[in-house]
């Protein structure tokens, strides 16, 4: 069965890599728009795979069938840079969504967000929003993913220490077979790696082990999971949990681990762009995204994990907490994130990374 699946993967990509901008259009559901009405096109720029976010977009459109939705998919760093490079004559987004909390926070702090307040946003916990400008809507554990075929009779590594032991014991086998996000080009990769550098006692040894075993660098979590499935790598580190859990359900030999020493977690956040052309629709989308209805759609029809504890479904926060995990250490959405975007600190971390990974700028 594995051979058949792996052969098919050589012909068909099961999960597109979102490294370059991709535009997806959901046309209005109105059968006969009135001549008096102007067509409304809600433009969303996001760093979630379209397959993951599509059920939410369709559920919103079911309530507002007159709206055409254009979802432009970027990588997290690409999204950030695209906003910074906008010219006055460029088409502007109405809503921006990304899991790269530090980059989102910097955009908001630099004035790119339009404030919005409603009963729905007021109901968010204070830690899940910033100044009525940016709003958290998912909970993303950061996980390790392992092809259990390399274990033999060994136990699944449940912690970073155990992962280091596995790498040491299986050193020849895992040479060139460890996958990481390229933190120089992947915003979320940098965010989670920086967090590890501040939290983990194993950080230095992990960096050394990854470098000495010639870890492969990838543009996003989906690319790492594809490489894992194809057998290009056996271990993927710091992967978005929502994607990983879905793959583990589909391919039982791929195991997702929330490290027991601690489990990092990020939020996907959304904000209304300061020059949104469809402000009313952007506001209604934010309300739907944060509402019990929108959060339930995520829990039941998407791989994304909703932030609300009221949402019920196979991908709900309650179900995630039932899985084995360490102490959740969420990355705080607030001023401390600016430290991570400080150019001096970034330069130091990247210099350490390049030295270990034997890369050049």
Short mmCIF file of C-alpha atoms in Angstrom, two decimals:
data_model
loop_
_atom_site.label_atom_id
_atom_site.label_comp_id
_atom_site.label_asym_id
_atom_site.label_seq_id
_atom_site.Cartn_x
_atom_site.Cartn_y
_atom_site.Cartn_z
CA UNK A 1 0.00 0.00 0.00
CA UNK A 2 2.81 2.42 0.89
CA UNK A 3 4.53 1.72 -2.42
CA UNK A 4 1.34 2.48 -4.33
CA UNK A 5 0.74 5.73 -2.47
CA UNK A 6 4.33 6.86 -2.87
CA UNK A 7 4.21 6.07 -6.60
CA UNK A 8 1.07 8.10 -7.04
CA UNK A 9 2.67 11.02 -5.24
CA UNK A 10 5.29 11.20 -7.94
CA UNK A 11 2.52 11.94 -10.44
CA UNK A 12 0.06 14.00 -8.42
CA UNK A 13 0.75 16.51 -5.66
CA UNK A 14 -1.75 15.93 -2.87
CA UNK A 15 -1.07 19.21 -1.14
CA UNK A 16 0.16 22.26 -3.10
CA UNK A 17 3.13 24.14 -1.71
CA UNK A 18 2.15 27.72 -0.95
CA UNK A 19 5.46 29.37 -1.61
CA UNK A 20 4.32 31.63 -4.42
CA UNK A 21 1.20 33.77 -4.46
CA UNK A 22 -1.91 31.81 -5.45
CA UNK A 23 -5.29 33.41 -6.09
CA UNK A 24 -8.54 31.51 -5.46
CA UNK A 25 -11.94 32.92 -6.40
CA UNK A 26 -15.33 31.97 -4.95
CA UNK A 27 -17.91 33.66 -7.21
CA UNK A 28 -21.09 35.19 -5.84
CA UNK A 29 -23.88 32.67 -5.25
CA UNK A 30 -26.61 35.04 -6.40
CA UNK A 31 -28.21 33.53 -9.50
CA UNK A 32 -29.36 36.85 -10.92
CA UNK A 33 -27.73 39.91 -9.33
CA UNK A 34 -29.93 42.97 -9.63
CA UNK A 35 -28.82 45.68 -12.03
CA UNK A 36 -28.91 48.22 -9.22
CA UNK A 37 -26.51 46.32 -6.99
CA UNK A 38 -22.78 46.74 -7.35
CA UNK A 39 -20.85 43.47 -7.20
CA UNK A 40 -18.93 43.18 -3.95
CA UNK A 41 -15.54 41.42 -3.95
CA UNK A 42 -14.09 40.68 -0.52
CA UNK A 43 -10.32 40.35 -0.88
CA UNK A 44 -8.54 38.24 1.74
CA UNK A 45 -4.79 37.72 1.84
CA UNK A 46 -3.82 34.73 3.96
CA UNK A 47 -1.08 32.27 4.83
CA UNK A 48 -3.34 29.25 5.32
CA UNK A 49 -3.63 26.58 2.65
CA UNK A 50 -6.74 27.26 0.60
CA UNK A 51 -8.01 23.71 1.20
CA UNK A 52 -7.91 24.39 4.95
CA UNK A 53 -9.62 27.79 4.87
CA UNK A 54 -12.12 27.06 2.05
CA UNK A 55 -14.87 25.55 4.28
CA UNK A 56 -14.89 28.73 6.39
CA UNK A 57 -15.05 30.98 3.33
CA UNK A 58 -17.92 28.97 1.86
CA UNK A 59 -19.84 29.03 5.16
CA UNK A 60 -19.46 32.82 5.30
CA UNK A 61 -20.56 33.11 1.68
CA UNK A 62 -23.64 31.01 2.44
CA UNK A 63 -24.76 33.81 4.76
CA UNK A 64 -23.78 36.53 2.29
CA UNK A 65 -24.37 35.00 -1.17
CA UNK A 66 -24.04 38.35 -2.93
CA UNK A 67 -20.34 38.53 -2.07
CA UNK A 68 -17.55 37.21 -4.28
CA UNK A 69 -14.52 36.15 -2.24
CA UNK A 70 -10.98 36.33 -3.57
CA UNK A 71 -8.50 34.52 -1.35
CA UNK A 72 -4.85 35.15 -2.21
CA UNK A 73 -2.54 32.59 -0.61
CA UNK A 74 1.00 33.58 0.36
CA UNK A 75 3.72 32.25 2.59
CA UNK A 76 3.82 34.13 5.90
CA UNK A 77 6.96 36.14 5.13
CA UNK A 78 5.84 36.76 1.57
CA UNK A 79 2.55 38.16 2.90
CA UNK A 80 4.40 40.54 5.22
CA UNK A 81 6.73 41.76 2.49
CA UNK A 82 3.86 42.13 0.03
CA UNK A 83 2.08 44.51 2.39
CA UNK A 84 5.23 46.55 2.94
CA UNK A 85 5.76 46.88 -0.80
CA UNK A 86 2.23 48.07 -1.64
CA UNK A 87 2.08 51.12 -3.88
CA UNK A 88 -0.79 53.67 -3.94
CA UNK A 89 -2.11 52.26 -7.23
CA UNK A 90 -1.94 48.59 -6.18
CA UNK A 91 -5.04 46.58 -5.35
CA UNK A 92 -5.36 46.41 -1.59
CA UNK A 93 -6.62 43.54 0.59
CA UNK A 94 -9.61 43.90 2.89
CA UNK A 95 -8.49 41.31 5.47
CA UNK A 96 -5.10 39.79 6.29
CA UNK A 97 -4.65 36.45 8.10
CA UNK A 98 -1.42 34.73 9.16
CA UNK A 99 0.06 32.47 11.85
CA UNK A 100 3.31 34.51 11.90
CA UNK A 101 2.28 36.43 15.00
CA UNK A 102 5.38 38.61 15.15
CA UNK A 103 4.99 39.80 11.57
CA UNK A 104 1.27 40.41 12.02
CA UNK A 105 1.92 42.34 15.22
CA UNK A 106 4.54 44.51 13.53
CA UNK A 107 2.14 45.37 10.71
CA UNK A 108 -0.54 46.29 13.23
CA UNK A 109 1.88 48.26 15.38
CA UNK A 110 3.08 50.14 12.28
CA UNK A 111 -0.43 51.28 11.46
CA UNK A 112 -1.58 48.87 8.75
CA UNK A 113 -4.73 47.77 10.61
CA UNK A 114 -8.11 49.47 10.88
CA UNK A 115 -9.64 49.21 14.38
CA UNK A 116 -12.91 47.34 14.73
CA UNK A 117 -15.08 46.64 17.76
CA UNK A 118 -18.26 44.61 18.04
CA UNK A 119 -20.00 42.33 20.51
CA UNK A 120 -18.11 39.43 18.95
CA UNK A 121 -14.66 41.01 19.24
CA UNK A 122 -15.46 42.18 22.77
CA UNK A 123 -16.12 38.55 23.75
CA UNK A 124 -12.57 37.50 22.82
CA UNK A 125 -10.16 36.96 25.74
CA UNK A 126 -7.85 39.93 26.21
CA UNK A 127 -4.81 37.75 25.34
CA UNK A 128 -6.33 36.86 21.95
CA UNK A 129 -6.50 40.39 20.56
CA UNK A 130 -4.56 43.63 20.40
CA UNK A 131 -6.16 47.09 20.74
CA UNK A 132 -9.30 46.08 18.82
CA UNK A 133 -7.11 45.79 15.73
CA UNK A 134 -5.89 42.20 15.46
CA UNK A 135 -7.80 39.10 16.53
CA UNK A 136 -6.73 35.51 17.19
CA UNK A 137 -8.95 32.83 15.66
CA UNK A 138 -7.06 29.50 15.78
CA UNK A 139 -4.86 27.56 18.19
CA UNK A 140 -1.83 25.91 16.56
CA UNK A 141 0.33 23.47 18.53
CA UNK A 142 3.83 23.24 17.08
CA UNK A 143 4.71 19.59 16.72
CA UNK A 144 7.28 16.99 15.69
CA UNK A 145 6.26 14.54 12.95
CA UNK A 146 8.02 11.21 12.56
CA UNK A 147 7.86 8.29 10.14
CA UNK A 148 7.62 5.48 12.65
CA UNK A 149 9.26 3.04 10.21
CA UNK A 150 12.65 4.33 11.38
CA UNK A 151 11.97 3.42 15.00
CA UNK A 152 12.28 -0.35 14.82
CA UNK A 153 11.63 -1.49 18.39
CA UNK A 154 12.34 1.95 19.85
CA UNK A 155 9.65 3.97 21.56
CA UNK A 156 8.26 7.04 19.85
CA UNK A 157 10.27 10.08 21.02
CA UNK A 158 7.85 12.13 23.08
CA UNK A 159 10.23 14.96 24.05
CA UNK A 160 13.12 16.92 22.58
CA UNK A 161 15.55 14.95 24.73
CA UNK A 162 14.14 11.72 23.34
CA UNK A 163 14.38 13.13 19.82
CA UNK A 164 18.06 13.89 20.37
CA UNK A 165 18.59 10.33 21.61
CA UNK A 166 16.88 8.93 18.51
CA UNK A 167 19.04 11.08 16.23
CA UNK A 168 22.17 9.93 18.05
CA UNK A 169 21.20 6.24 17.95
CA UNK A 170 20.08 6.37 14.32
CA UNK A 171 22.76 8.78 13.14
CA UNK A 172 23.65 7.15 9.79
CA UNK A 173 19.97 6.59 8.95
CA UNK A 174 18.88 10.18 9.60
CA UNK A 175 21.75 11.88 7.75
CA UNK A 176 20.00 14.34 5.41
CA UNK A 177 16.64 13.00 6.59
CA UNK A 178 15.54 15.72 9.03
CA UNK A 179 13.25 18.50 7.82
CA UNK A 180 13.05 22.07 9.12
CA UNK A 181 11.44 25.31 8.01
CA UNK A 182 14.00 27.65 6.50
CA UNK A 183 13.89 30.39 9.13
CA UNK A 184 15.51 32.89 6.76
CA UNK A 185 12.58 32.77 4.35
CA UNK A 186 9.67 31.38 6.41
CA UNK A 187 8.09 33.81 8.85
CA UNK A 188 6.45 31.14 10.97
CA UNK A 189 9.66 29.12 10.96
CA UNK A 190 11.59 32.04 12.39
CA UNK A 191 8.88 32.73 14.99
CA UNK A 192 8.87 29.16 16.35
CA UNK A 193 12.64 28.77 16.21
CA UNK A 194 13.15 32.04 18.11
CA UNK A 195 10.64 30.81 20.71
CA UNK A 196 12.63 27.58 21.08
CA UNK A 197 15.82 29.57 21.60
CA UNK A 198 14.16 31.29 24.58
CA UNK A 199 12.40 28.27 26.07
CA UNK A 200 14.33 25.09 25.47
CA UNK A 201 17.34 23.77 27.37
CA UNK A 202 17.93 21.49 24.39
CA UNK A 203 18.01 24.34 21.85
CA UNK A 204 21.79 24.39 21.38
CA UNK A 205 22.07 20.61 21.11
CA UNK A 206 19.15 20.47 18.67
CA UNK A 207 20.75 23.11 16.48
CA UNK A 208 24.05 21.21 16.52
CA UNK A 209 22.34 17.87 15.79
CA UNK A 210 20.28 19.30 12.95
CA UNK A 211 23.33 20.96 11.43
CA UNK A 212 25.67 17.97 11.75
CA UNK A 213 23.02 15.72 10.18
CA UNK A 214 22.52 18.08 7.25
CA UNK A 215 18.87 18.90 7.88
CA UNK A 216 16.86 19.76 4.78
CA UNK A 217 15.16 23.17 4.68
CA UNK A 218 11.59 23.64 3.44
CA UNK A 219 9.31 26.60 2.62
CA UNK A 220 6.38 25.56 4.84
CA UNK A 221 4.76 22.80 6.89
CA UNK A 222 2.97 21.30 3.90
CA UNK A 223 6.25 20.89 2.03
CA UNK A 224 7.79 19.10 5.01
CA UNK A 225 4.83 16.74 5.28
CA UNK A 226 5.01 15.95 1.57
CA UNK A 227 8.73 15.21 1.89
CA UNK A 228 8.02 12.98 4.89
CA UNK A 229 5.41 11.05 2.95
CA UNK A 230 7.71 10.60 -0.05
CA UNK A 231 10.50 9.28 2.18
CA UNK A 232 12.82 12.22 1.54
CA UNK A 233 12.95 12.81 5.29
CA UNK A 234 12.06 10.75 8.37
CA UNK A 235 11.70 13.57 10.93
CA UNK A 236 10.04 16.97 10.61
CA UNK A 237 10.49 19.51 13.40
CA UNK A 238 8.31 22.53 14.28
CA UNK A 239 5.36 21.72 12.02
CA UNK A 240 1.92 23.31 12.29
CA UNK A 241 -0.19 20.89 14.30
CA UNK A 242 -3.41 21.43 12.35
CA UNK A 243 -1.81 20.16 9.13
CA UNK A 244 0.17 17.39 10.84
CA UNK A 245 -2.80 15.85 12.67
CA UNK A 246 -4.74 15.67 9.41
CA UNK A 247 -1.86 13.87 7.67
CA UNK A 248 -1.44 11.44 10.57
CA UNK A 249 -5.10 10.46 10.26
CA UNK A 250 -4.67 9.79 6.55
CA UNK A 251 -1.28 8.05 6.74
CA UNK A 252 -1.08 6.00 9.98
CA UNK A 253 2.70 5.45 9.80
CA UNK A 254 3.23 9.23 10.11
CA UNK A 255 3.00 10.10 13.80
CA UNK A 256 2.43 13.59 15.20
CA UNK A 257 3.98 14.36 18.60
CA UNK A 258 3.29 17.35 20.86
CA UNK A 259 6.56 17.35 22.87
CA UNK A 260 6.05 16.53 26.54
CA UNK A 261 8.80 18.87 27.78
CA UNK A 262 6.70 21.74 26.43
CA UNK A 263 4.43 22.29 23.45
CA UNK A 264 4.72 25.67 21.75
CA UNK A 265 1.52 27.14 20.35
CA UNK A 266 0.74 30.02 18.01
CA UNK A 267 -2.47 31.76 17.03
CA UNK A 268 -3.50 32.61 13.53
CA UNK A 269 -4.53 36.25 13.65
CA UNK A 270 -6.63 38.42 11.37
CA UNK A 271 -7.02 42.15 10.93
CA UNK A 272 -8.82 44.57 8.65
CA UNK A 273 -6.46 46.45 6.34
CA UNK A 274 -6.41 50.19 6.93
CA UNK A 275 -7.38 50.89 3.28
CA UNK A 276 -9.99 48.15 2.96
CA UNK A 277 -12.31 49.02 0.08
CA UNK A 278 -15.08 46.75 1.34
CA UNK A 279 -15.08 47.75 4.98
CA UNK A 280 -18.58 46.54 5.85
CA UNK A 281 -17.89 43.09 4.40
CA UNK A 282 -14.48 42.92 6.09
CA UNK A 283 -16.13 43.66 9.43
CA UNK A 284 -18.85 41.05 8.90
CA UNK A 285 -16.19 38.51 7.95
CA UNK A 286 -14.21 39.18 11.15
CA UNK A 287 -17.41 38.75 13.17
CA UNK A 288 -18.19 35.46 11.43
CA UNK A 289 -14.61 34.23 11.82
CA UNK A 290 -14.74 34.78 15.59
CA UNK A 291 -18.36 33.74 16.12
CA UNK A 292 -19.48 30.36 17.45
CA UNK A 293 -20.75 29.54 13.94
CA UNK A 294 -17.43 30.30 12.29
CA UNK A 295 -15.40 28.55 14.96
CA UNK A 296 -17.62 25.48 14.71
CA UNK A 297 -17.04 25.34 10.95
CA UNK A 298 -13.30 25.18 11.66
CA UNK A 299 -13.77 22.42 14.25
CA UNK A 300 -16.00 20.30 12.01
CA UNK A 301 -15.07 20.96 8.38
CA UNK A 302 -11.48 22.23 8.37
CA UNK A 303 -8.12 20.99 9.58
CA UNK A 304 -7.61 24.32 11.38
CA UNK A 305 -8.10 24.27 15.16
CA UNK A 306 -10.48 26.95 16.45
CA UNK A 307 -9.52 29.14 19.38
CA UNK A 308 -12.97 29.08 21.00
CA UNK A 309 -13.61 26.45 23.66
CA UNK A 310 -17.29 26.53 22.66
CA UNK A 311 -16.62 24.98 19.26
CA UNK A 312 -17.41 21.26 19.04
CA UNK A 313 -15.95 18.92 16.46
CA UNK A 314 -13.11 16.51 15.66
CA UNK A 315 -10.63 19.40 15.36
CA UNK A 316 -11.85 21.34 18.38
CA UNK A 317 -9.55 22.71 21.05
CA UNK A 318 -11.09 20.24 23.50
CA UNK A 319 -10.10 17.29 21.30
CA UNK A 320 -6.56 18.61 20.88
CA UNK A 321 -6.15 18.92 24.66
CA UNK A 322 -7.13 15.26 25.03
CA UNK A 323 -4.09 14.19 23.04
CA UNK A 324 -0.77 13.61 24.87
CA UNK A 325 1.12 16.90 25.16
CA UNK A 326 3.47 18.87 27.32
CA UNK A 327 2.72 22.12 29.07
CA UNK A 328 1.34 24.43 26.40
CA UNK A 329 3.53 27.50 26.07
CA UNK A 330 1.65 29.84 23.76
CA UNK A 331 3.60 32.62 22.11
CA UNK A 332 2.17 35.80 23.63
CA UNK A 333 0.48 38.20 21.23
CA UNK A 334 1.73 41.58 22.39
CA UNK A 335 4.70 43.91 22.70
CA UNK A 336 7.25 41.13 23.41
CA UNK A 337 6.81 40.07 19.78
CA UNK A 338 8.61 43.24 18.70
CA UNK A 339 11.78 41.78 20.21
CA UNK A 340 11.63 39.04 17.59
CA UNK A 341 11.44 41.53 14.74
CA UNK A 342 14.37 43.54 16.10
CA UNK A 343 16.95 43.48 13.34
CA UNK A 344 19.96 43.13 15.68
CA UNK A 345 18.47 40.10 17.47
CA UNK A 346 17.35 38.61 14.16
CA UNK A 347 20.87 39.00 12.74
CA UNK A 348 22.40 37.20 15.73
CA UNK A 349 19.96 34.29 15.52
CA UNK A 350 20.41 33.95 11.77
CA UNK A 351 24.20 34.04 12.06
CA UNK A 352 24.04 31.16 14.56
CA UNK A 353 21.65 29.31 12.24
CA UNK A 354 23.84 29.80 9.15
CA UNK A 355 26.91 28.60 10.99
CA UNK A 356 25.15 25.40 12.11
CA UNK A 357 23.38 24.75 8.79
CA UNK A 358 26.41 25.67 6.67
CA UNK A 359 24.39 28.16 4.65
CA UNK A 360 25.17 31.64 3.38
CA UNK A 361 22.89 34.71 3.31
#
